[in-house]
Amino acid sequence: MNIIKTKLSGVLQIEPQVFGDARGFFLETYSEQRYRKSGVDYDFVQDNQSRSSQGVLRGLHYQLKHPQGKLVRVVRGSVFDVAVDIRVGSPTFGQAAWTILSDQNHYQFYVPPGFAHGFCVISDFADFEYKCTDYYYPEDEGSLLWNDPQLDIPWPVVNPELSDKDKKALCLSDIPKNQLPIYTSI
């Protein structure tokens, strides 16, 4: 397993070891012991899966009182995946990191609690799986505007398909600080 640190502390790109031959491939998608040693030192309590078609953009989502860390991967297709540091007081507040996740590269992306997360499907469709460090509470969720100019994210779409909730999301500078997670150094 190869761990690549991004410019955002705690956000990791994980490249698992893939064993393949003419029959197909095998990879370990999660091992608590191995991942803890690599910096993903959280307990996961919920697994989710979504399927989306090309051009769908989900995010940028976060939870305030129950922040979720997410270990994400794509089992079919490909996505442009993004993490944004929205923790008030963080040295990297308002900065983003991104990667391409696909069924070809088998990469994973770890997004710690307190970050906003989103992805855009760049293949015909994508099956997206993620492990979460806390349960989902719809009443606790916030949305950050996907194309907030302050974030300077190079999204691969101009007019993505968005949910009604994501269409109403705010720019980071318009979200009151008391409605964002607080940075605590480790």
Coordinates of N, CA, C and O in Angstrom, one line a residue:
M1 N 0.9 -1.2 0.0 CA 0.0 0.0 0.0 C 0.9 1.2 0.0 O 1.8 1.3 0.8
N2 N 0.6 2.2 -0.9 CA 1.3 3.4 -1.0 C 0.4 4.5 -0.5 O -0.7 4.7 -1.0
I3 N 0.9 5.3 0.4 CA 0.2 6.5 1.0 C 0.8 7.8 0.5 O 2.0 8.0 0.6
I4 N 0.0 8.6 -0.1 CA 0.4 9.9 -0.7 C -0.3 11.0 0.1 O -1.5 11.1 0.1
K5 N 0.5 11.8 0.8 CA 0.0 12.9 1.6 C -0.4 14.0 0.6 O 0.4 14.3 -0.3
T6 N -1.5 14.7 0.8 CA -1.8 15.9 0.0 C -1.4 17.1 0.8 O -0.9 17.0 1.9
K7 N -1.7 18.3 0.2 CA -1.3 19.5 0.8 C -2.2 19.8 2.1 O -1.8 20.7 2.8
L8 N -3.2 19.0 2.2 CA -4.1 19.2 3.4 C -3.8 18.1 4.4 O -3.9 16.9 4.1
S9 N -3.4 18.5 5.6 CA -3.0 17.6 6.6 C -4.1 16.6 6.9 O -5.3 17.0 7.2
G10 N -3.8 15.3 6.8 CA -4.8 14.2 7.1 C -5.5 13.7 5.9 O -6.1 12.6 5.9
V11 N -5.5 14.5 4.8 CA -6.2 14.0 3.6 C -5.1 13.2 2.8 O -4.0 13.7 2.5
L12 N -5.5 11.9 2.6 CA -4.5 11.0 2.0 C -5.1 10.3 0.7 O -6.2 10.0 0.7
Q13 N -4.2 10.2 -0.2 CA -4.5 9.3 -1.4 C -3.9 8.0 -1.1 O -2.7 7.9 -0.8
I14 N -4.6 6.9 -1.1 CA -4.2 5.6 -0.8 C -4.2 4.7 -2.1 O -5.2 4.6 -2.8
E15 N -3.0 4.1 -2.4 CA -2.9 3.3 -3.5 C -2.7 1.8 -3.0 O -1.5 1.5 -2.7
P16 N -3.7 1.1 -3.0 CA -3.6 -0.3 -2.5 C -2.8 -1.2 -3.4 O -2.7 -0.9 -4.6
Q17 N -2.2 -2.2 -2.9 CA -1.5 -3.2 -3.7 C -2.6 -4.1 -4.4 O -3.4 -4.6 -3.8
V18 N -2.5 -4.2 -5.7 CA -3.4 -4.9 -6.5 C -2.7 -6.1 -7.1 O -1.6 -6.0 -7.7
F19 N -3.2 -7.3 -6.9 CA -2.7 -8.6 -7.4 C -3.5 -9.0 -8.6 O -4.7 -9.3 -8.4
G20 N -3.0 -9.0 -9.8 CA -3.8 -9.4 -10.9 C -3.1 -10.4 -11.8 O -1.9 -10.6 -11.8
D21 N -3.9 -11.1 -12.5 CA -3.4 -12.1 -13.5 C -4.6 -12.2 -14.6 O -5.5 -11.5 -14.6
A22 N -4.4 -13.2 -15.4 CA -5.4 -13.4 -16.5 C -6.8 -13.6 -16.0 O -7.8 -13.4 -16.7
R23 N -7.0 -14.1 -14.8 CA -8.3 -14.4 -14.2 C -9.0 -13.1 -13.7 O -10.2 -13.1 -13.5
G24 N -8.2 -12.1 -13.4 CA -8.8 -10.8 -12.8 C -7.8 -10.2 -11.8 O -6.6 -10.3 -12.0
F25 N -8.4 -9.7 -10.7 CA -7.5 -9.1 -9.7 C -8.1 -9.3 -8.3 O -9.2 -9.7 -8.1
F26 N -7.2 -9.0 -7.3 CA -7.6 -9.1 -5.9 C -6.9 -7.9 -5.2 O -5.7 -7.6 -5.6
L27 N -7.6 -7.2 -4.4 CA -7.0 -6.2 -3.5 C -7.7 -6.1 -2.2 O -8.9 -6.4 -2.1
E28 N -6.9 -5.7 -1.2 CA -7.5 -5.5 0.1 C -8.0 -4.1 0.2 O -7.2 -3.1 0.1
T29 N -9.3 -3.9 0.4 CA -9.8 -2.5 0.4 C -9.8 -1.9 1.8 O -9.9 -0.6 1.9
Y30 N -9.6 -2.7 2.8 CA -9.5 -2.1 4.2 C -9.0 -3.1 5.2 O -9.5 -4.3 5.1
S31 N -8.0 -2.7 6.0 CA -7.5 -3.5 7.1 C -7.3 -2.6 8.2 O -6.4 -1.7 8.1
E32 N -8.0 -2.7 9.3 CA -7.9 -1.7 10.4 C -6.5 -1.5 10.8 O -6.0 -0.4 10.9
Q33 N -5.8 -2.6 11.1 CA -4.4 -2.5 11.5 C -3.5 -1.7 10.5 O -2.8 -0.8 10.9
R34 N -3.6 -2.1 9.3 CA -2.7 -1.5 8.3 C -3.1 0.0 8.1 O -2.2 0.8 7.9
Y35 N -4.4 0.3 8.0 CA -4.8 1.7 7.8 C -4.5 2.6 9.0 O -4.1 3.7 8.8
R36 N -4.6 2.1 10.2 CA -4.3 2.8 11.4 C -2.8 3.2 11.4 O -2.4 4.3 11.7
K37 N -1.9 2.3 11.0 CA -0.5 2.5 10.9 C -0.2 3.6 9.8 O 0.8 4.3 9.9
S38 N -1.1 3.7 8.8 CA -0.8 4.6 7.7 C -1.5 6.0 8.0 O -1.4 6.9 7.1
G39 N -2.1 6.2 9.1 CA -2.7 7.5 9.5 C -4.2 7.6 9.4 O -4.7 8.7 9.7
V40 N -4.9 6.6 9.0 CA -6.3 6.6 9.0 C -6.7 5.9 10.4 O -7.1 4.7 10.4
D41 N -6.6 6.7 11.4 CA -6.8 6.2 12.8 C -8.2 6.5 13.3 O -8.3 7.2 14.3
Y42 N -9.2 6.0 12.7 CA -10.6 6.2 13.1 C -11.4 4.9 13.0 O -11.0 4.0 12.3
D43 N -12.4 4.9 13.8 CA -13.3 3.7 13.7 C -14.4 4.1 12.7 O -15.0 5.2 12.7
F44 N -14.7 3.2 11.8 CA -15.8 3.4 10.8 C -17.1 2.7 11.3 O -17.1 1.6 11.8
V45 N -18.2 3.4 11.2 CA -19.5 3.0 11.8 C -20.5 2.8 10.7 O -21.6 2.2 11.0
Q46 N -20.3 3.2 9.5 CA -21.3 3.2 8.4 C -20.6 3.1 7.1 O -19.7 3.8 6.8
D47 N -21.1 2.2 6.2 CA -20.7 2.1 4.8 C -21.8 2.5 3.9 O -23.0 2.2 4.2
N48 N -21.5 3.3 2.9 CA -22.5 3.8 1.9 C -22.0 3.4 0.5 O -20.8 3.3 0.2
Q49 N -23.0 3.4 -0.4 CA -22.7 3.2 -1.8 C -23.7 4.0 -2.6 O -24.9 4.1 -2.3
S50 N -23.2 4.7 -3.7 CA -24.1 5.4 -4.6 C -23.7 5.1 -6.0 O -22.6 4.6 -6.3
R51 N -24.7 5.3 -6.9 CA -24.5 5.2 -8.3 C -25.0 6.5 -8.9 O -26.0 7.0 -8.6
S52 N -24.1 7.0 -9.8 CA -24.5 8.3 -10.4 C -24.0 8.2 -11.9 O -23.1 7.5 -12.2
S53 N -24.7 9.0 -12.7 CA -24.4 9.0 -14.1 C -23.4 10.2 -14.4 O -23.2 11.1 -13.6
Q54 N -22.9 10.2 -15.6 CA -21.9 11.1 -16.0 C -22.4 12.6 -15.9 O -23.6 12.8 -16.2
G55 N -21.6 13.4 -15.3 CA -21.9 14.8 -15.1 C -22.6 15.1 -13.8 O -22.8 16.3 -13.5
V56 N -23.0 14.1 -13.0 CA -23.6 14.3 -11.7 C -22.5 14.8 -10.8 O -21.4 14.2 -10.7
L57 N -22.7 15.8 -10.0 CA -21.8 16.3 -9.0 C -22.5 16.2 -7.7 O -23.6 16.8 -7.5
R58 N -22.0 15.5 -6.7 CA -22.5 15.4 -5.4 C -21.6 16.1 -4.4 O -20.4 15.8 -4.3
G59 N -22.1 17.2 -3.8 CA -21.3 17.9 -2.8 C -21.3 19.4 -3.1 O -21.9 19.8 -4.0
L60 N -20.5 20.0 -2.3 CA -19.6 19.6 -1.3 C -20.3 19.6 0.0 O -20.8 20.6 0.5
H61 N -20.3 18.4 0.7 CA -21.1 18.2 1.9 C -20.2 18.1 3.1 O -19.1 17.6 3.1
Y62 N -20.8 18.4 4.2 CA -20.2 18.3 5.5 C -21.3 18.2 6.6 O -22.4 18.5 6.4
Q63 N -20.9 17.7 7.8 CA -21.8 17.7 8.9 C -21.1 18.5 10.0 O -19.9 18.4 10.2
L64 N -21.9 19.3 10.8 CA -21.3 20.2 11.7 C -21.1 19.5 13.1 O -20.0 19.4 13.6
K65 N -22.1 19.0 13.7 CA -22.0 18.4 15.1 C -21.6 17.0 15.0 O -21.1 16.5 16.1
H66 N -21.7 16.3 13.9 CA -21.3 14.9 13.8 C -20.4 14.8 12.5 O -20.8 14.1 11.6
P67 N -19.3 15.4 12.5 CA -18.4 15.4 11.3 C -18.0 14.0 11.0 O -17.7 13.2 11.8
Q68 N -18.1 13.7 9.7 CA -17.7 12.4 9.2 C -16.4 12.4 8.5 O -16.2 13.2 7.6
G69 N -15.5 11.5 8.9 CA -14.4 11.2 8.1 C -14.8 10.1 7.1 O -15.7 9.3 7.4
K70 N -14.3 10.2 5.9 CA -14.7 9.3 4.8 C -13.5 8.6 4.1 O -12.6 9.3 3.7
L71 N -13.5 7.3 4.0 CA -12.6 6.6 3.2 C -13.4 6.2 1.9 O -14.3 5.4 2.0
V72 N -13.0 6.8 0.8 CA -13.9 6.7 -0.4 C -13.1 5.9 -1.5 O -11.9 6.0 -1.6
R73 N -13.9 5.2 -2.4 CA -13.3 4.6 -3.5 C -14.4 4.3 -4.6 O -15.6 4.4 -4.3
V74 N -13.9 4.1 -5.8 CA -14.9 3.8 -6.9 C -14.7 2.3 -7.3 O -13.6 1.9 -7.5
V75 N -15.8 1.6 -7.4 CA -15.8 0.2 -7.7 C -16.1 0.0 -9.2 O -15.8 -1.0 -9.8
R76 N -16.7 1.0 -9.8 CA -17.0 1.0 -11.3 C -17.1 2.4 -11.8 O -17.8 3.2 -11.2
G77 N -16.3 2.7 -12.8 CA -16.3 4.0 -13.4 C -15.2 4.8 -12.9 O -14.2 4.3 -12.4
S78 N -15.4 6.2 -13.0 CA -14.4 7.1 -12.5 C -15.0 8.4 -12.0 O -16.0 8.8 -12.6
V79 N -14.4 9.0 -11.0 CA -14.9 10.3 -10.5 C -13.7 11.2 -10.3 O -12.5 10.8 -10.0
F80 N -14.0 12.5 -10.2 CA -13.1 13.5 -9.8 C -13.5 13.8 -8.4 O -14.6 14.2 -8.1
D81 N -12.6 13.5 -7.4 CA -13.0 13.6 -6.0 C -12.3 14.7 -5.3 O -11.1 15.0 -5.5
V82 N -13.0 15.4 -4.4 CA -12.5 16.7 -3.8 C -12.7 16.7 -2.3 O -13.8 16.3 -1.8
A83 N -11.7 17.2 -1.6 CA -11.8 17.5 -0.1 C -11.5 19.0 0.1 O -10.5 19.5 -0.6
V84 N -12.2 19.7 0.9 CA -12.0 21.1 1.2 C -11.9 21.2 2.7 O -12.8 20.8 3.5
D85 N -10.8 21.9 3.2 CA -10.7 22.2 4.6 C -11.6 23.4 5.0 O -11.3 24.5 4.5
I86 N -12.6 23.1 5.7 CA -13.5 24.2 6.2 C -13.5 24.4 7.7 O -14.4 24.9 8.3
R87 N -12.4 23.9 8.3 CA -12.3 24.0 9.8 C -11.7 25.4 10.1 O -10.6 25.8 9.8
V88 N -12.6 26.1 10.8 CA -12.2 27.5 11.2 C -11.0 27.4 12.1 O -10.9 26.7 13.0
G89 N -10.0 28.2 11.7 CA -8.7 28.3 12.5 C -7.6 27.4 11.9 O -6.5 27.5 12.3
S90 N -8.0 26.6 10.9 CA -7.0 25.7 10.3 C -6.0 26.5 9.5 O -6.4 27.4 8.8
P91 N -4.7 26.1 9.5 CA -3.8 26.8 8.6 C -4.1 26.6 7.1 O -3.6 27.4 6.3
T92 N -4.9 25.6 6.7 CA -5.2 25.4 5.3 C -6.7 25.6 5.1 O -7.3 25.1 4.1
F93 N -7.3 26.5 5.9 CA -8.8 26.8 5.8 C -9.0 27.3 4.3 O -8.3 28.2 3.8
G94 N -10.0 26.8 3.7 CA -10.4 27.2 2.4 C -9.6 26.6 1.2 O -9.9 26.9 0.1
Q95 N -8.7 25.7 1.5 CA -7.9 25.1 0.5 C -8.5 23.7 0.2 O -9.2 23.1 1.0
A96 N -8.3 23.3 -1.1 CA -8.9 22.0 -1.6 C -7.8 21.1 -2.1 O -6.7 21.5 -2.5
A97 N -8.1 19.8 -2.0 CA -7.2 18.8 -2.6 C -8.1 17.9 -3.4 O -9.3 17.7 -3.1
W98 N -7.6 17.3 -4.5 CA -8.5 16.5 -5.4 C -7.6 15.4 -6.0 O -6.4 15.4 -6.0
T99 N -8.3 14.4 -6.5 CA -7.7 13.2 -7.2 C -8.8 12.6 -8.1 O -9.9 12.9 -8.0
I100 N -8.3 11.7 -9.0 CA -9.2 10.9 -9.8 C -9.2 9.5 -9.1 O -8.2 8.9 -8.9
L101 N -10.4 9.0 -8.9 CA -10.6 7.7 -8.4 C -11.3 6.9 -9.5 O -12.2 7.4 -10.1
S102 N -10.8 5.6 -9.7 CA -11.5 4.8 -10.8 C -11.3 3.3 -10.5 O -10.6 2.9 -9.6
D103 N -12.1 2.6 -11.2 CA -12.0 1.1 -11.1 C -10.7 0.6 -11.8 O -10.4 -0.6 -11.7
Q104 N -10.0 1.5 -12.5 CA -8.8 1.1 -13.1 C -7.6 1.3 -12.2 O -6.7 0.5 -12.1
N105 N -7.5 2.5 -11.5 CA -6.4 2.8 -10.6 C -6.6 2.2 -9.2 O -5.6 2.1 -8.5
H106 N -7.8 2.0 -8.8 CA -8.2 1.4 -7.5 C -7.8 2.3 -6.3 O -7.7 1.9 -5.2
Y107 N -7.5 3.6 -6.6 CA -7.1 4.5 -5.5 C -8.2 4.7 -4.5 O -9.4 4.6 -4.9
Q108 N -7.9 5.1 -3.3 CA -8.8 5.5 -2.3 C -8.4 6.9 -1.9 O -7.3 7.3 -2.1
F109 N -9.4 7.6 -1.3 CA -9.1 9.0 -0.8 C -9.6 9.0 0.6 O -10.8 8.6 0.8
Y110 N -8.8 9.5 1.6 CA -9.3 9.6 2.9 C -9.5 11.1 3.2 O -8.6 11.9 3.1
V111 N -10.7 11.4 3.6 CA -11.1 12.8 4.0 C -11.5 12.8 5.5 O -12.4 12.2 5.9
P112 N -10.6 13.4 6.3 CA -10.9 13.4 7.7 C -12.2 14.2 8.2 O -12.7 15.0 7.4
P113 N -12.6 14.0 9.4 CA -13.8 14.8 9.9 C -13.4 16.2 9.9 O -12.3 16.7 10.1
G114 N -14.4 17.1 9.6 CA -14.3 18.5 9.5 C -14.0 19.1 8.1 O -13.9 20.3 8.0
F115 N -13.9 18.2 7.1 CA -13.7 18.6 5.8 C -15.0 18.5 5.0 O -15.8 17.6 5.3
A116 N -15.2 19.3 4.0 CA -16.3 19.1 3.0 C -15.8 18.2 2.0 O -14.6 18.1 1.7
H117 N -16.7 17.4 1.4 CA -16.3 16.4 0.4 C -17.3 16.4 -0.7 O -18.5 16.6 -0.5
G118 N -16.8 16.1 -1.9 CA -17.7 16.0 -3.0 C -17.0 15.3 -4.2 O -15.8 15.1 -4.2
F119 N -17.8 14.9 -5.2 CA -17.2 14.2 -6.4 C -18.1 14.5 -7.6 O -19.3 14.8 -7.4
C120 N -17.5 14.4 -8.7 CA -18.2 14.5 -10.0 C -17.9 13.3 -10.9 O -16.7 12.9 -11.0
V121 N -18.9 12.7 -11.4 CA -18.7 11.5 -12.3 C -18.2 11.9 -13.7 O -18.8 12.7 -14.3
I122 N -17.1 11.3 -14.0 CA -16.5 11.6 -15.4 C -16.5 10.4 -16.3 O -16.1 10.6 -17.5
S123 N -17.1 9.3 -15.9 CA -17.3 8.2 -16.8 C -18.8 8.1 -17.1 O -19.6 8.9 -16.6
D124 N -19.3 7.1 -17.9 CA -20.7 7.0 -18.2 C -21.5 6.9 -16.9 O -22.6 7.5 -16.9
F125 N -21.1 6.2 -15.9 CA -21.7 6.2 -14.6 C -20.6 5.7 -13.7 O -19.5 5.3 -14.1
A126 N -20.8 5.8 -12.4 CA -19.9 5.4 -11.4 C -20.6 4.8 -10.2 O -21.6 5.4 -9.7
D127 N -20.1 3.7 -9.7 CA -20.5 3.2 -8.4 C -19.4 3.6 -7.4 O -18.2 3.3 -7.5
F128 N -19.8 4.3 -6.3 CA -19.0 5.0 -5.4 C -19.3 4.4 -4.0 O -20.4 4.4 -3.6
E129 N -18.2 4.0 -3.3 CA -18.4 3.4 -2.0 C -17.6 4.3 -1.0 O -16.5 4.7 -1.3
Y130 N -18.1 4.4 0.2 CA -17.4 5.1 1.3 C -17.7 4.6 2.7 O -18.9 4.2 3.0
K131 N -16.7 4.5 3.5 CA -16.8 4.2 4.9 C -16.8 5.5 5.6 O -16.1 6.4 5.3
C132 N -17.6 5.6 6.7 CA -17.8 6.8 7.4 C -17.5 6.6 8.9 O -17.8 5.6 9.5
T133 N -16.9 7.7 9.5 CA -16.5 7.6 10.9 C -17.6 8.0 11.9 O -17.5 7.9 13.1
D134 N -18.7 8.5 11.3 CA -19.9 8.8 12.1 C -21.1 8.6 11.3 O -21.1 8.4 10.1
Y135 N -22.3 8.5 12.0 CA -23.5 8.2 11.3 C -24.0 9.5 10.5 O -23.6 10.6 10.9
Y136 N -24.8 9.3 9.6 CA -25.4 10.4 8.8 C -26.6 11.0 9.5 O -27.5 10.3 9.9
Y137 N -26.6 12.3 9.8 CA -27.7 13.0 10.4 C -28.1 14.1 9.4 O -27.4 15.1 9.3
P138 N -29.2 13.9 8.7 CA -29.6 14.9 7.6 C -29.8 16.3 8.2 O -29.4 17.3 7.5
E139 N -30.3 16.4 9.4 CA -30.5 17.8 10.0 C -29.2 18.5 10.3 O -29.1 19.7 10.6
D140 N -28.0 17.8 10.3 CA -26.7 18.3 10.6 C -25.9 18.6 9.4 O -24.8 19.2 9.5
E141 N -26.4 18.3 8.2 CA -25.6 18.5 7.0 C -25.6 19.9 6.5 O -26.6 20.6 6.5
G142 N -24.4 20.3 6.0 CA -24.3 21.5 5.3 C -23.7 21.3 3.9 O -23.2 20.2 3.6
S143 N -23.9 22.3 3.0 CA -23.4 22.2 1.7 C -22.6 23.4 1.3 O -23.1 24.6 1.6
L144 N -21.5 23.2 0.8 CA -20.6 24.3 0.3 C -20.8 24.4 -1.2 O -20.8 23.3 -1.9
L145 N -20.9 25.5 -1.8 CA -21.1 25.7 -3.2 C -19.9 25.1 -4.0 O -18.8 25.4 -3.8
W146 N -20.3 24.1 -4.9 CA -19.3 23.4 -5.6 C -18.3 24.3 -6.4 O -17.1 24.0 -6.5
N147 N -18.8 25.3 -7.0 CA -17.9 26.2 -7.9 C -17.6 27.5 -7.2 O -17.4 28.5 -7.9
D148 N -17.5 27.5 -5.9 CA -17.1 28.7 -5.1 C -15.8 29.2 -5.7 O -14.8 28.4 -5.7
P149 N -15.7 30.4 -6.3 CA -14.4 30.9 -6.9 C -13.3 30.9 -5.9 O -12.1 30.7 -6.4
Q150 N -13.5 31.1 -4.7 CA -12.5 31.1 -3.7 C -11.7 29.8 -3.6 O -10.5 29.8 -3.3
L151 N -12.4 28.7 -3.9 CA -11.8 27.4 -3.7 C -10.9 27.0 -4.9 O -10.0 26.2 -4.8
D152 N -11.2 27.6 -6.1 CA -10.3 27.3 -7.3 C -10.2 25.9 -7.6 O -9.1 25.4 -7.9
I153 N -11.3 25.1 -7.6 CA -11.2 23.7 -7.9 C -11.4 23.5 -9.4 O -12.3 24.0 -10.0
P154 N -10.5 22.7 -10.0 CA -10.6 22.6 -11.5 C -11.6 21.4 -11.9 O -11.2 20.4 -12.5
W155 N -12.9 21.7 -11.6 CA -13.9 20.6 -11.9 C -13.9 20.3 -13.4 O -13.7 21.2 -14.2
P156 N -14.1 19.1 -13.7 CA -14.1 18.7 -15.1 C -15.4 18.9 -15.9 O -15.6 18.4 -17.0
V157 N -16.3 19.6 -15.2 CA -17.6 19.9 -15.8 C -17.9 21.4 -15.6 O -17.4 22.1 -14.7
V158 N -18.8 22.0 -16.5 CA -19.2 23.4 -16.4 C -20.6 23.5 -15.9 O -20.9 24.3 -15.1
N159 N -21.4 22.6 -16.3 CA -22.9 22.6 -15.9 C -23.2 21.2 -15.4 O -23.9 20.4 -16.1
P160 N -22.8 20.9 -14.2 CA -23.1 19.5 -13.6 C -24.6 19.4 -13.3 O -25.3 20.4 -13.1
E161 N -25.0 18.1 -13.1 CA -26.3 17.8 -12.6 C -26.2 17.8 -11.1 O -25.4 17.1 -10.5
L162 N -27.0 18.7 -10.5 CA -26.9 18.9 -9.0 C -28.3 18.6 -8.4 O -29.3 18.7 -9.0
S163 N -28.2 18.2 -7.1 CA -29.5 18.1 -6.3 C -30.0 19.5 -6.0 O -29.2 20.5 -6.1
D164 N -31.2 19.6 -5.6 CA -31.8 20.9 -5.2 C -31.0 21.5 -4.0 O -30.7 22.7 -4.0
K165 N -30.6 20.6 -3.1 CA -29.9 21.1 -1.9 C -28.5 21.7 -2.4 O -28.1 22.7 -1.9
D166 N -27.8 21.0 -3.3 CA -26.5 21.5 -3.8 C -26.6 22.8 -4.6 O -25.7 23.6 -4.6
K167 N -27.8 23.0 -5.3 CA -28.0 24.2 -6.0 C -28.1 25.4 -5.1 O -27.8 26.5 -5.5
K168 N -28.6 25.2 -3.9 CA -28.8 26.3 -2.9 C -27.6 26.5 -2.0 O -27.6 27.3 -1.1
A169 N -26.5 25.7 -2.2 CA -25.3 25.8 -1.3 C -24.7 27.2 -1.3 O -24.9 28.0 -2.3
L170 N -24.0 27.6 -0.3 CA -23.4 28.9 -0.2 C -21.9 28.8 -0.4 O -21.2 27.8 -0.2
C171 N -21.3 30.0 -0.8 CA -19.9 30.1 -0.9 C -19.3 30.1 0.6 O -20.0 30.4 1.5
L172 N -18.1 29.6 0.7 CA -17.5 29.5 2.0 C -17.5 30.8 2.8 O -17.8 30.9 4.0
S173 N -17.3 31.9 2.1 CA -17.2 33.2 2.8 C -18.6 33.7 3.3 O -18.7 34.6 4.1
D174 N -19.7 33.1 2.8 CA -21.0 33.4 3.1 C -21.6 32.5 4.3 O -22.7 32.8 4.8
I175 N -20.9 31.5 4.6 CA -21.3 30.6 5.7 C -20.8 31.2 7.0 O -19.6 31.4 7.2
P176 N -21.8 31.4 8.0 CA -21.3 31.9 9.3 C -20.3 31.0 10.0 O -20.5 29.8 9.9
K177 N -19.3 31.5 10.6 CA -18.2 30.7 11.2 C -18.8 29.7 12.2 O -18.2 28.6 12.4
N178 N -19.9 30.1 12.9 CA -20.4 29.2 13.9 C -21.2 28.0 13.2 O -21.7 27.1 13.9
Q179 N -21.3 28.0 11.9 CA -21.9 26.9 11.2 C -20.8 26.1 10.4 O -21.2 25.3 9.5
L180 N -19.6 26.2 10.9 CA -18.5 25.4 10.3 C -17.7 24.7 11.4 O -17.7 25.2 12.6
P181 N -17.1 23.6 11.1 CA -16.3 22.9 12.1 C -15.1 23.7 12.6 O -14.6 24.6 11.9
I182 N -14.7 23.5 13.8 CA -13.5 24.2 14.4 C -12.3 23.3 14.3 O -12.3 22.1 14.6
Y183 N -11.2 23.9 14.0 CA -9.9 23.2 13.9 C -9.4 23.0 15.3 O -9.3 23.8 16.1
T184 N -8.9 21.7 15.5 CA -8.2 21.4 16.7 C -7.0 20.7 16.3 O -7.0 19.7 15.5
S185 N -5.8 21.2 16.7 CA -4.6 20.5 16.3 C -4.4 19.2 17.0 O -4.9 19.0 18.1
I186 N -3.8 18.3 16.3 CA -3.6 16.9 16.8 C -2.4 16.8 17.7 O -1.4 17.4 17.5

